[in-house]
Tab-separated table of C-alpha atoms in Angstrom:
chain	number	residue	atom	x	y	z
A	2	MET	CA	0.000	0.000	0.000
A	3	ALA	CA	1.407	3.394	-1.023
A	4	LYS	CA	1.778	5.584	2.071
A	5	THR	CA	2.388	9.290	2.704
A	6	ASP	CA	2.141	11.465	5.798
A	7	VAL	CA	-0.890	13.387	4.553
A	8	LEU	CA	-3.490	12.581	1.918
A	9	ILE	CA	-5.163	15.558	0.252
A	10	ILE	CA	-8.407	15.026	-1.625
A	11	GLY	CA	-8.818	17.806	-4.166
A	12	ALA	CA	-6.237	19.545	-6.362
A	13	GLY	CA	-7.957	22.926	-6.570
A	14	PRO	CA	-6.237	26.089	-5.334
A	15	VAL	CA	-7.125	25.384	-1.685
A	16	GLY	CA	-5.973	21.763	-1.922
A	17	LEU	CA	-2.712	22.856	-3.533
A	18	PHE	CA	-2.105	25.366	-0.735
A	19	ALA	CA	-2.848	22.717	1.887
A	20	ALA	CA	-0.242	20.549	0.170
A	21	PHE	CA	2.224	23.440	0.175
A	22	TYR	CA	1.880	23.921	3.933
A	23	THR	CA	2.210	20.178	4.423
A	24	GLY	CA	5.513	20.392	2.568
A	25	MET	CA	6.529	23.343	4.721
A	26	ARG	CA	6.297	20.994	7.710
A	27	ASP	CA	8.687	18.594	5.973
A	28	LEU	CA	5.973	15.997	5.452
A	29	SER	CA	5.108	13.968	2.379
A	30	MET	CA	1.769	14.365	0.642
A	31	ARG	CA	-0.382	12.713	-1.998
A	32	ILE	CA	-3.031	14.693	-3.921
A	33	VAL	CA	-5.985	12.812	-5.413
A	34	ASP	CA	-8.357	14.501	-7.871
A	35	PRO	CA	-10.788	13.230	-10.541
A	36	LEU	CA	-9.820	15.950	-13.029
A	37	PRO	CA	-6.889	15.467	-15.446
A	38	GLU	CA	-5.062	18.644	-14.327
A	39	PRO	CA	-4.511	20.484	-11.044
A	40	GLY	CA	-6.580	23.608	-10.449
A	41	GLY	CA	-10.119	22.367	-9.865
A	42	GLN	CA	-12.758	24.794	-11.134
A	43	LEU	CA	-10.086	27.376	-12.020
A	44	THR	CA	-8.699	25.023	-14.667
A	45	ALA	CA	-11.876	23.203	-15.671
A	46	LEU	CA	-14.347	26.081	-15.868
A	47	TYR	CA	-12.698	29.476	-16.196
A	48	PRO	CA	-8.925	29.355	-16.805
A	49	GLU	CA	-9.051	32.681	-18.694
A	50	LYS	CA	-10.991	34.613	-16.046
A	51	TYR	CA	-9.303	37.135	-13.792
A	52	ILE	CA	-9.320	36.652	-10.014
A	53	TYR	CA	-9.152	39.810	-7.940
A	54	ASP	CA	-9.174	38.668	-4.304
A	55	VAL	CA	-5.787	36.952	-3.962
A	56	ALA	CA	-3.528	38.995	-1.693
A	57	GLY	CA	-0.629	40.633	-3.519
A	58	PHE	CA	-2.178	40.355	-6.995
A	59	PRO	CA	-4.318	43.259	-8.251
A	60	LYS	CA	-5.624	40.676	-10.699
A	61	ILE	CA	-4.392	37.336	-11.987
A	62	ARG	CA	-5.767	34.913	-14.552
A	63	ALA	CA	-7.045	31.674	-13.035
A	64	LYS	CA	-4.676	29.511	-15.086
A	65	GLU	CA	-1.696	31.649	-14.054
A	66	LEU	CA	-2.644	31.366	-10.387
A	67	VAL	CA	-2.785	27.575	-10.718
A	68	LYS	CA	0.614	27.505	-12.451
A	69	ASN	CA	2.120	29.651	-9.692
A	70	GLN	CA	0.726	27.353	-7.019
A	71	VAL	CA	1.994	24.231	-8.789
A	72	ASP	CA	5.447	25.860	-9.061
A	73	GLN	CA	5.296	26.892	-5.398
A	74	LEU	CA	4.518	23.315	-4.390
A	75	ALA	CA	7.005	21.575	-6.712
A	76	PRO	CA	10.079	21.721	-4.378
A	77	PHE	CA	8.211	19.535	-1.898
A	78	HIS	CA	7.851	16.643	-4.366
A	79	PRO	CA	4.071	16.207	-4.272
A	80	ILE	CA	2.608	12.960	-5.578
A	81	TYR	CA	-0.299	13.692	-7.899
A	82	ASN	CA	-2.871	11.015	-8.598
A	83	LEU	CA	-5.042	12.804	-11.163
A	84	ASN	CA	-7.936	11.294	-13.091
A	85	GLU	CA	-8.727	9.315	-9.935
A	86	ARG	CA	-11.857	9.747	-7.861
A	87	ALA	CA	-11.740	9.068	-4.125
A	88	GLU	CA	-14.307	6.319	-3.499
A	89	LYS	CA	-13.910	4.756	-0.055
A	90	LEU	CA	-12.121	6.137	3.013
A	91	GLU	CA	-11.784	4.196	6.237
A	92	LYS	CA	-9.877	4.580	9.492
A	93	LEU	CA	-7.514	1.732	10.293
A	94	ALA	CA	-6.825	0.145	13.677
A	95	ASP	CA	-3.601	2.126	14.125
A	96	GLY	CA	-5.416	5.444	13.559
A	97	SER	CA	-4.180	5.981	10.005
A	98	PHE	CA	-6.444	6.069	6.952
A	99	SER	CA	-6.900	3.991	3.828
A	100	LEU	CA	-8.356	5.429	0.620
A	101	ILE	CA	-9.536	3.363	-2.341
A	102	THR	CA	-10.059	5.149	-5.654
A	103	ASP	CA	-12.200	4.352	-8.673
A	104	LYS	CA	-9.069	2.909	-10.300
A	105	GLY	CA	-8.834	0.319	-7.521
A	106	ASN	CA	-5.675	1.913	-6.106
A	107	LYS	CA	-5.242	2.001	-2.335
A	108	TYR	CA	-3.409	4.818	-0.569
A	109	GLU	CA	-2.627	5.156	3.126
A	110	ALA	CA	-1.849	8.264	5.179
A	111	ALA	CA	-1.618	9.329	8.792
A	112	ALA	CA	-3.983	12.288	8.226
A	113	VAL	CA	-6.447	13.389	5.563
A	114	ILE	CA	-7.430	16.826	4.278
A	115	ILE	CA	-10.571	17.071	2.147
A	116	ALA	CA	-10.421	20.119	-0.117
A	117	GLY	CA	-12.921	18.986	-2.713
A	118	GLY	CA	-14.293	22.415	-3.618
A	119	VAL	CA	-17.983	22.076	-4.421
A	120	GLY	CA	-17.615	18.324	-4.821
A	121	ALA	CA	-18.478	16.709	-8.119
A	122	PHE	CA	-19.919	19.373	-10.394
A	123	GLU	CA	-21.510	19.692	-13.792
A	124	PRO	CA	-23.038	22.640	-15.607
A	125	ARG	CA	-26.738	23.353	-15.181
A	126	LYS	CA	-28.197	23.093	-18.672
A	127	VAL	CA	-30.903	25.188	-20.258
A	128	VAL	CA	-33.679	23.062	-21.721
A	129	ALA	CA	-34.425	24.328	-25.225
A	130	PRO	CA	-34.441	22.900	-28.763
A	131	GLY	CA	-30.986	23.005	-30.362
A	132	ILE	CA	-28.956	23.037	-27.133
A	133	ALA	CA	-27.998	19.362	-27.269
A	134	GLU	CA	-27.474	19.475	-31.040
A	135	PHE	CA	-24.899	22.268	-30.829
A	136	GLU	CA	-23.096	21.294	-27.600
A	137	GLY	CA	-19.375	21.499	-28.293
A	138	LYS	CA	-20.151	22.962	-31.726
A	139	GLY	CA	-21.198	26.440	-30.683
A	140	VAL	CA	-22.612	25.845	-27.205
A	141	GLN	CA	-20.024	25.907	-24.416
A	142	TYR	CA	-20.214	25.853	-20.615
A	143	ALA	CA	-16.681	27.066	-19.961
A	144	VAL	CA	-14.007	29.098	-21.743
A	145	LYS	CA	-10.679	27.350	-22.121
A	146	ASN	CA	-9.324	29.763	-24.724
A	147	LEU	CA	-10.569	33.332	-24.968
A	148	GLU	CA	-9.176	33.685	-28.493
A	149	MET	CA	-11.703	31.227	-29.899
A	150	TYR	CA	-14.296	33.999	-29.508
A	151	ARG	CA	-12.329	36.670	-31.339
A	152	GLY	CA	-14.456	38.301	-34.020
A	153	LYS	CA	-17.455	36.118	-33.134
A	154	ARG	CA	-21.023	37.078	-32.289
A	155	VAL	CA	-21.477	35.667	-28.804
A	156	LEU	CA	-24.620	35.084	-26.764
A	157	VAL	CA	-24.031	34.751	-23.005
A	158	MET	CA	-26.806	33.308	-20.835
A	159	GLY	CA	-26.952	33.926	-17.089
A	160	GLY	CA	-27.044	36.589	-14.409
A	161	GLY	CA	-24.415	35.547	-11.885
A	162	ASP	CA	-20.750	36.400	-11.461
A	163	SER	CA	-19.524	34.034	-14.167
A	164	ALA	CA	-21.915	35.385	-16.809
A	165	VAL	CA	-21.197	39.033	-16.016
A	166	ASP	CA	-17.434	38.484	-15.783
A	167	TRP	CA	-17.355	36.770	-19.166
A	168	VAL	CA	-19.398	39.492	-20.812
A	169	LEU	CA	-16.834	42.032	-19.611
A	170	MET	CA	-13.931	39.903	-20.863
A	171	LEU	CA	-15.549	39.122	-24.206
A	172	LYS	CA	-16.608	42.667	-25.085
A	173	ASP	CA	-13.132	43.531	-26.384
A	174	VAL	CA	-12.737	40.195	-28.171
A	175	GLY	CA	-16.048	39.345	-29.778
A	176	ALA	CA	-17.584	41.159	-32.744
A	177	LYS	CA	-20.802	41.492	-30.750
A	178	VAL	CA	-21.624	40.285	-27.241
A	179	THR	CA	-25.213	39.914	-26.048
A	180	LEU	CA	-26.315	38.809	-22.585
A	181	ILE	CA	-29.763	37.455	-21.787
A	182	HIS	CA	-31.026	36.918	-18.258
A	183	ARG	CA	-34.454	35.760	-17.162
A	184	ARG	CA	-34.718	38.446	-14.488
A	185	ASP	CA	-34.228	42.222	-14.498
A	186	SER	CA	-31.820	41.994	-11.527
A	187	PHE	CA	-28.434	40.292	-11.404
A	188	ARG	CA	-26.838	38.061	-8.764
A	189	ALA	CA	-23.310	39.182	-9.644
A	190	HIS	CA	-21.227	41.556	-7.538
A	191	ALA	CA	-22.534	45.113	-7.710
A	192	ALA	CA	-19.214	46.507	-8.964
A	193	THR	CA	-18.975	44.190	-11.985
A	194	THR	CA	-22.702	44.505	-12.672
A	195	ASN	CA	-22.291	48.278	-12.812
A	196	GLN	CA	-19.329	47.881	-15.190
A	197	MET	CA	-21.462	45.717	-17.458
A	198	ILE	CA	-24.342	48.201	-17.416
A	199	ALA	CA	-21.902	51.007	-18.236
A	200	ALA	CA	-20.611	48.962	-21.188
A	201	HIS	CA	-24.200	48.487	-22.358
A	202	ASP	CA	-24.913	52.224	-22.060
A	203	ALA	CA	-21.754	52.901	-24.099
A	204	GLY	CA	-22.958	50.575	-26.857
A	205	GLU	CA	-20.188	48.019	-26.266
A	206	ILE	CA	-22.538	45.137	-25.438
A	207	GLU	CA	-26.257	44.344	-25.492
A	208	ILE	CA	-28.238	43.308	-22.403
A	209	LEU	CA	-31.687	41.749	-22.783
A	210	THR	CA	-33.835	41.228	-19.665
A	211	PRO	CA	-36.080	39.510	-18.786
A	212	TYR	CA	-35.204	37.218	-21.691
A	213	GLU	CA	-34.783	33.463	-22.067
A	214	LEU	CA	-33.729	31.148	-24.863
A	215	ARG	CA	-36.519	29.661	-26.946
A	216	ARG	CA	-34.372	27.711	-29.419
A	217	LEU	CA	-31.103	27.591	-31.362
A	218	GLU	CA	-31.054	27.264	-35.126
A	219	GLY	CA	-28.551	26.526	-37.867
A	220	ASP	CA	-27.744	24.103	-40.660
A	221	SER	CA	-24.262	22.648	-40.374
A	222	LYS	CA	-23.290	25.239	-37.760
A	223	LEU	CA	-24.930	27.487	-35.184
A	224	GLU	CA	-26.385	30.546	-36.895
A	225	ARG	CA	-29.061	32.134	-34.722
A	226	ALA	CA	-30.834	32.125	-31.406
A	227	VAL	CA	-34.507	32.817	-30.890
A	228	VAL	CA	-34.979	34.423	-27.480
A	229	PHE	CA	-38.165	35.670	-25.850
A	230	ASN	CA	-39.255	38.229	-23.315
A	231	ASN	CA	-40.788	36.116	-20.547
A	232	ALA	CA	-43.103	38.975	-19.534
A	233	THR	CA	-44.597	39.612	-22.994
A	234	GLN	CA	-43.650	36.301	-24.744
A	235	GLU	CA	-42.376	38.406	-27.674
A	236	ASP	CA	-39.654	36.698	-29.718
A	237	LYS	CA	-36.402	38.271	-30.865
A	238	ILE	CA	-33.960	36.725	-33.364
A	239	LEU	CA	-30.219	37.070	-32.707
A	240	GLU	CA	-27.637	36.235	-35.362
A	241	ILE	CA	-24.863	34.456	-33.412
A	242	ASP	CA	-21.838	32.227	-33.804
A	243	GLU	CA	-21.352	31.034	-30.224
A	244	VAL	CA	-23.371	30.512	-27.031
A	245	LEU	CA	-21.795	30.583	-23.592
A	246	SER	CA	-24.203	29.114	-21.055
A	247	MET	CA	-23.419	30.381	-17.539
A	248	VAL	CA	-26.599	29.571	-15.605
A	249	GLY	CA	-24.901	27.791	-12.710
A	250	TYR	CA	-23.564	24.385	-11.750
A	251	LEU	CA	-24.996	21.336	-10.024
A	252	SER	CA	-22.775	19.886	-7.323
A	253	LYS	CA	-22.904	16.871	-5.064
A	254	LEU	CA	-20.565	15.261	-2.570
A	255	GLY	CA	-20.549	11.925	-4.351
A	256	PRO	CA	-18.838	9.085	-2.434
A	257	ILE	CA	-17.694	11.527	0.295
A	258	ALA	CA	-21.269	11.523	1.617
A	259	GLU	CA	-20.822	7.861	2.615
A	260	TRP	CA	-17.699	8.309	4.745
A	261	GLY	CA	-19.434	8.914	8.066
A	262	LEU	CA	-18.662	12.634	8.161
A	263	GLU	CA	-21.073	15.034	9.808
A	264	LEU	CA	-22.665	17.099	7.066
A	265	GLU	CA	-24.509	20.377	6.787
A	266	GLY	CA	-26.446	20.028	3.579
A	267	SER	CA	-23.869	19.167	0.932
A	268	ARG	CA	-20.912	20.464	2.969
A	269	ILE	CA	-18.713	18.956	5.669
A	270	LYS	CA	-19.011	20.399	9.167
A	271	VAL	CA	-15.677	21.329	10.740
A	272	SER	CA	-14.405	22.712	14.054
A	273	PRO	CA	-12.413	25.958	14.416
A	274	VAL	CA	-9.268	23.931	13.607
A	275	MET	CA	-10.903	22.568	10.419
A	276	GLU	CA	-11.259	19.075	11.898
A	277	THR	CA	-14.287	16.962	11.021
A	278	ASN	CA	-16.156	14.733	13.462
A	279	ILE	CA	-13.584	12.024	12.659
A	280	SER	CA	-10.261	12.699	14.363
A	281	GLY	CA	-7.452	13.017	11.838
A	282	ILE	CA	-9.697	14.096	8.946
A	283	TYR	CA	-9.740	17.817	8.160
A	284	SER	CA	-11.542	19.846	5.538
A	285	CYS	CA	-11.076	23.286	3.969
A	286	GLY	CA	-12.361	25.382	1.098
A	287	ASP	CA	-15.867	25.528	-0.343
A	288	ILE	CA	-16.664	21.968	0.731
A	289	CYS	CA	-16.480	22.721	4.476
A	290	ALA	CA	-19.030	24.447	6.709
A	291	TYR	CA	-18.865	26.350	10.003
A	292	HIS	CA	-20.574	29.346	11.562
A	293	GLY	CA	-19.622	32.511	9.688
A	294	LYS	CA	-18.165	30.640	6.711
A	295	LEU	CA	-17.292	32.751	3.648
A	296	LYS	CA	-16.967	30.817	0.380
A	297	LEU	CA	-14.024	32.813	-0.954
A	298	ILE	CA	-10.651	31.742	-2.275
A	299	ALA	CA	-9.047	34.145	0.209
A	300	THR	CA	-10.592	32.438	3.236
A	301	GLY	CA	-9.977	29.016	1.699
A	302	TYR	CA	-6.235	29.639	1.774
A	303	GLY	CA	-6.404	30.453	5.488
A	304	GLU	CA	-8.464	27.346	6.162
A	305	ALA	CA	-5.913	25.277	4.224
A	306	ALA	CA	-3.051	26.557	6.381
A	307	ILE	CA	-4.985	25.761	9.579
A	308	ALA	CA	-5.980	22.292	8.369
A	309	ALA	CA	-2.477	21.429	7.145
A	310	ASN	CA	-0.730	22.501	10.326
A	311	HIS	CA	-3.120	20.572	12.562
A	312	ALA	CA	-2.890	17.554	10.263
A	313	ALA	CA	0.900	17.820	10.519
A	314	VAL	CA	0.743	17.217	14.279
A	315	ILE	CA	-1.351	14.093	13.671
A	316	ALA	CA	1.136	12.849	11.086
A	317	ASN	CA	4.152	13.667	13.274
A	318	PRO	CA	3.285	14.206	16.965
A	319	SER	CA	6.742	15.675	17.622
A	320	LEU	CA	5.765	18.768	15.623
A	321	LYS	CA	4.113	21.845	17.105
A	322	PHE	CA	0.989	23.284	15.569
A	323	GLU	CA	2.610	26.696	15.023
A	324	PRO	CA	4.787	26.471	11.891
A	325	GLY	CA	6.796	29.638	12.521
A	326	HIS	CA	7.376	32.332	9.928
A	327	SER	CA	8.461	31.158	6.487
A	328	SER	CA	10.834	34.136	6.240
A	329	GLU	CA	12.860	32.623	9.099
A	330	ALA	CA	13.363	29.286	7.359
A	331	LYS	CA	16.937	28.301	6.515
A	332	ASP	CA	15.917	27.596	2.935
A	333	ALA	CA	12.959	29.776	2.046
A	334	PRO	CA	10.290	27.986	-0.001
A	335	GLY	CA	10.856	28.397	-3.704
A	336	THR	CA	14.628	28.936	-3.434
A	337	LYS	CA	15.428	25.300	-4.028
A	338	PRO	CA	15.578	24.112	-7.646
A	339	ALA	CA	12.082	23.180	-8.737
A	340	VAL	CA	11.487	19.583	-9.668
A	341	ALA	CA	8.790	18.160	-11.876
A	342	PRO	CA	5.813	16.962	-9.856
A	343	VAL	CA	5.526	13.223	-9.394
A	344	VAL	CA	2.361	12.068	-11.157
A	345	GLY	CA	0.782	8.767	-10.197
A	346	ALA	CA	3.904	7.564	-8.418
A	347	ASP	CA	4.077	5.412	-5.334
A	348	ASP	CA	6.423	5.717	-2.379
């Protein structure tokens, strides 16, 4: 059985930072994630989007933040087991843990940190004729490459942060960007919503509310969308090349729900030290719940540091919880030559 000091479930930004702090305590770590690349939602859903609430960065693209975190972690020789879903976790007689993945692999660790983000997620899909026909051929649920929209007529659907953010990013790339939302109000942050409205007033984009999609049309390729005002039922035809559907995501805990953890809805309840009801299992990031919880990347990083340092004491009882200041370390993190991450390797 492959064994490390700490097992981290989830390779999103919070999981990567938990792994970094595990390395700072001179402990080994394994990171298990069902996605093919590190980064979680940042990589899978919006690699081109800017993130504004990471300390020290006025703004940074999601994919660049992930790369920086992977580089930051590399000197500690993390073991990545990507494309593997955590299926069964059990506590062994000696207090350590055994994880079995969907590949049938078994991994053991002294402590576990669950940083699974929102759990297993998939895009919420609009039900309308033509959606299924043009999926992947004009209808997208994430933007992997902003340049694919250059010079295109783009229809964005949604009223949350993702929809509004993408409208603002696409307005200088697409030939024409139109947003439809089924309500007159938006769920996005007020600041970005105001920016979008200002762009509409300046003629840079078009906003249609309260509008919904009736159907998509085209012969061999997507050519138009028929949308309708849900108050008057009046139709409007939009000539388009691409649709970006940003109406939310469905998430579920998946196998994690069967591990005997105390849950609050679809999230894992934790103590002030990020420990679950099972001693030795910690959780951080969007997947955990406690009074006053803020689902932000900024707070997730703090939770990761707390979880990792408490998990470190479980993995090596001779350690103290307080890690000390990184600036006082003999070899500051990142000064050692970076090594390629170990992918799918065993101890």
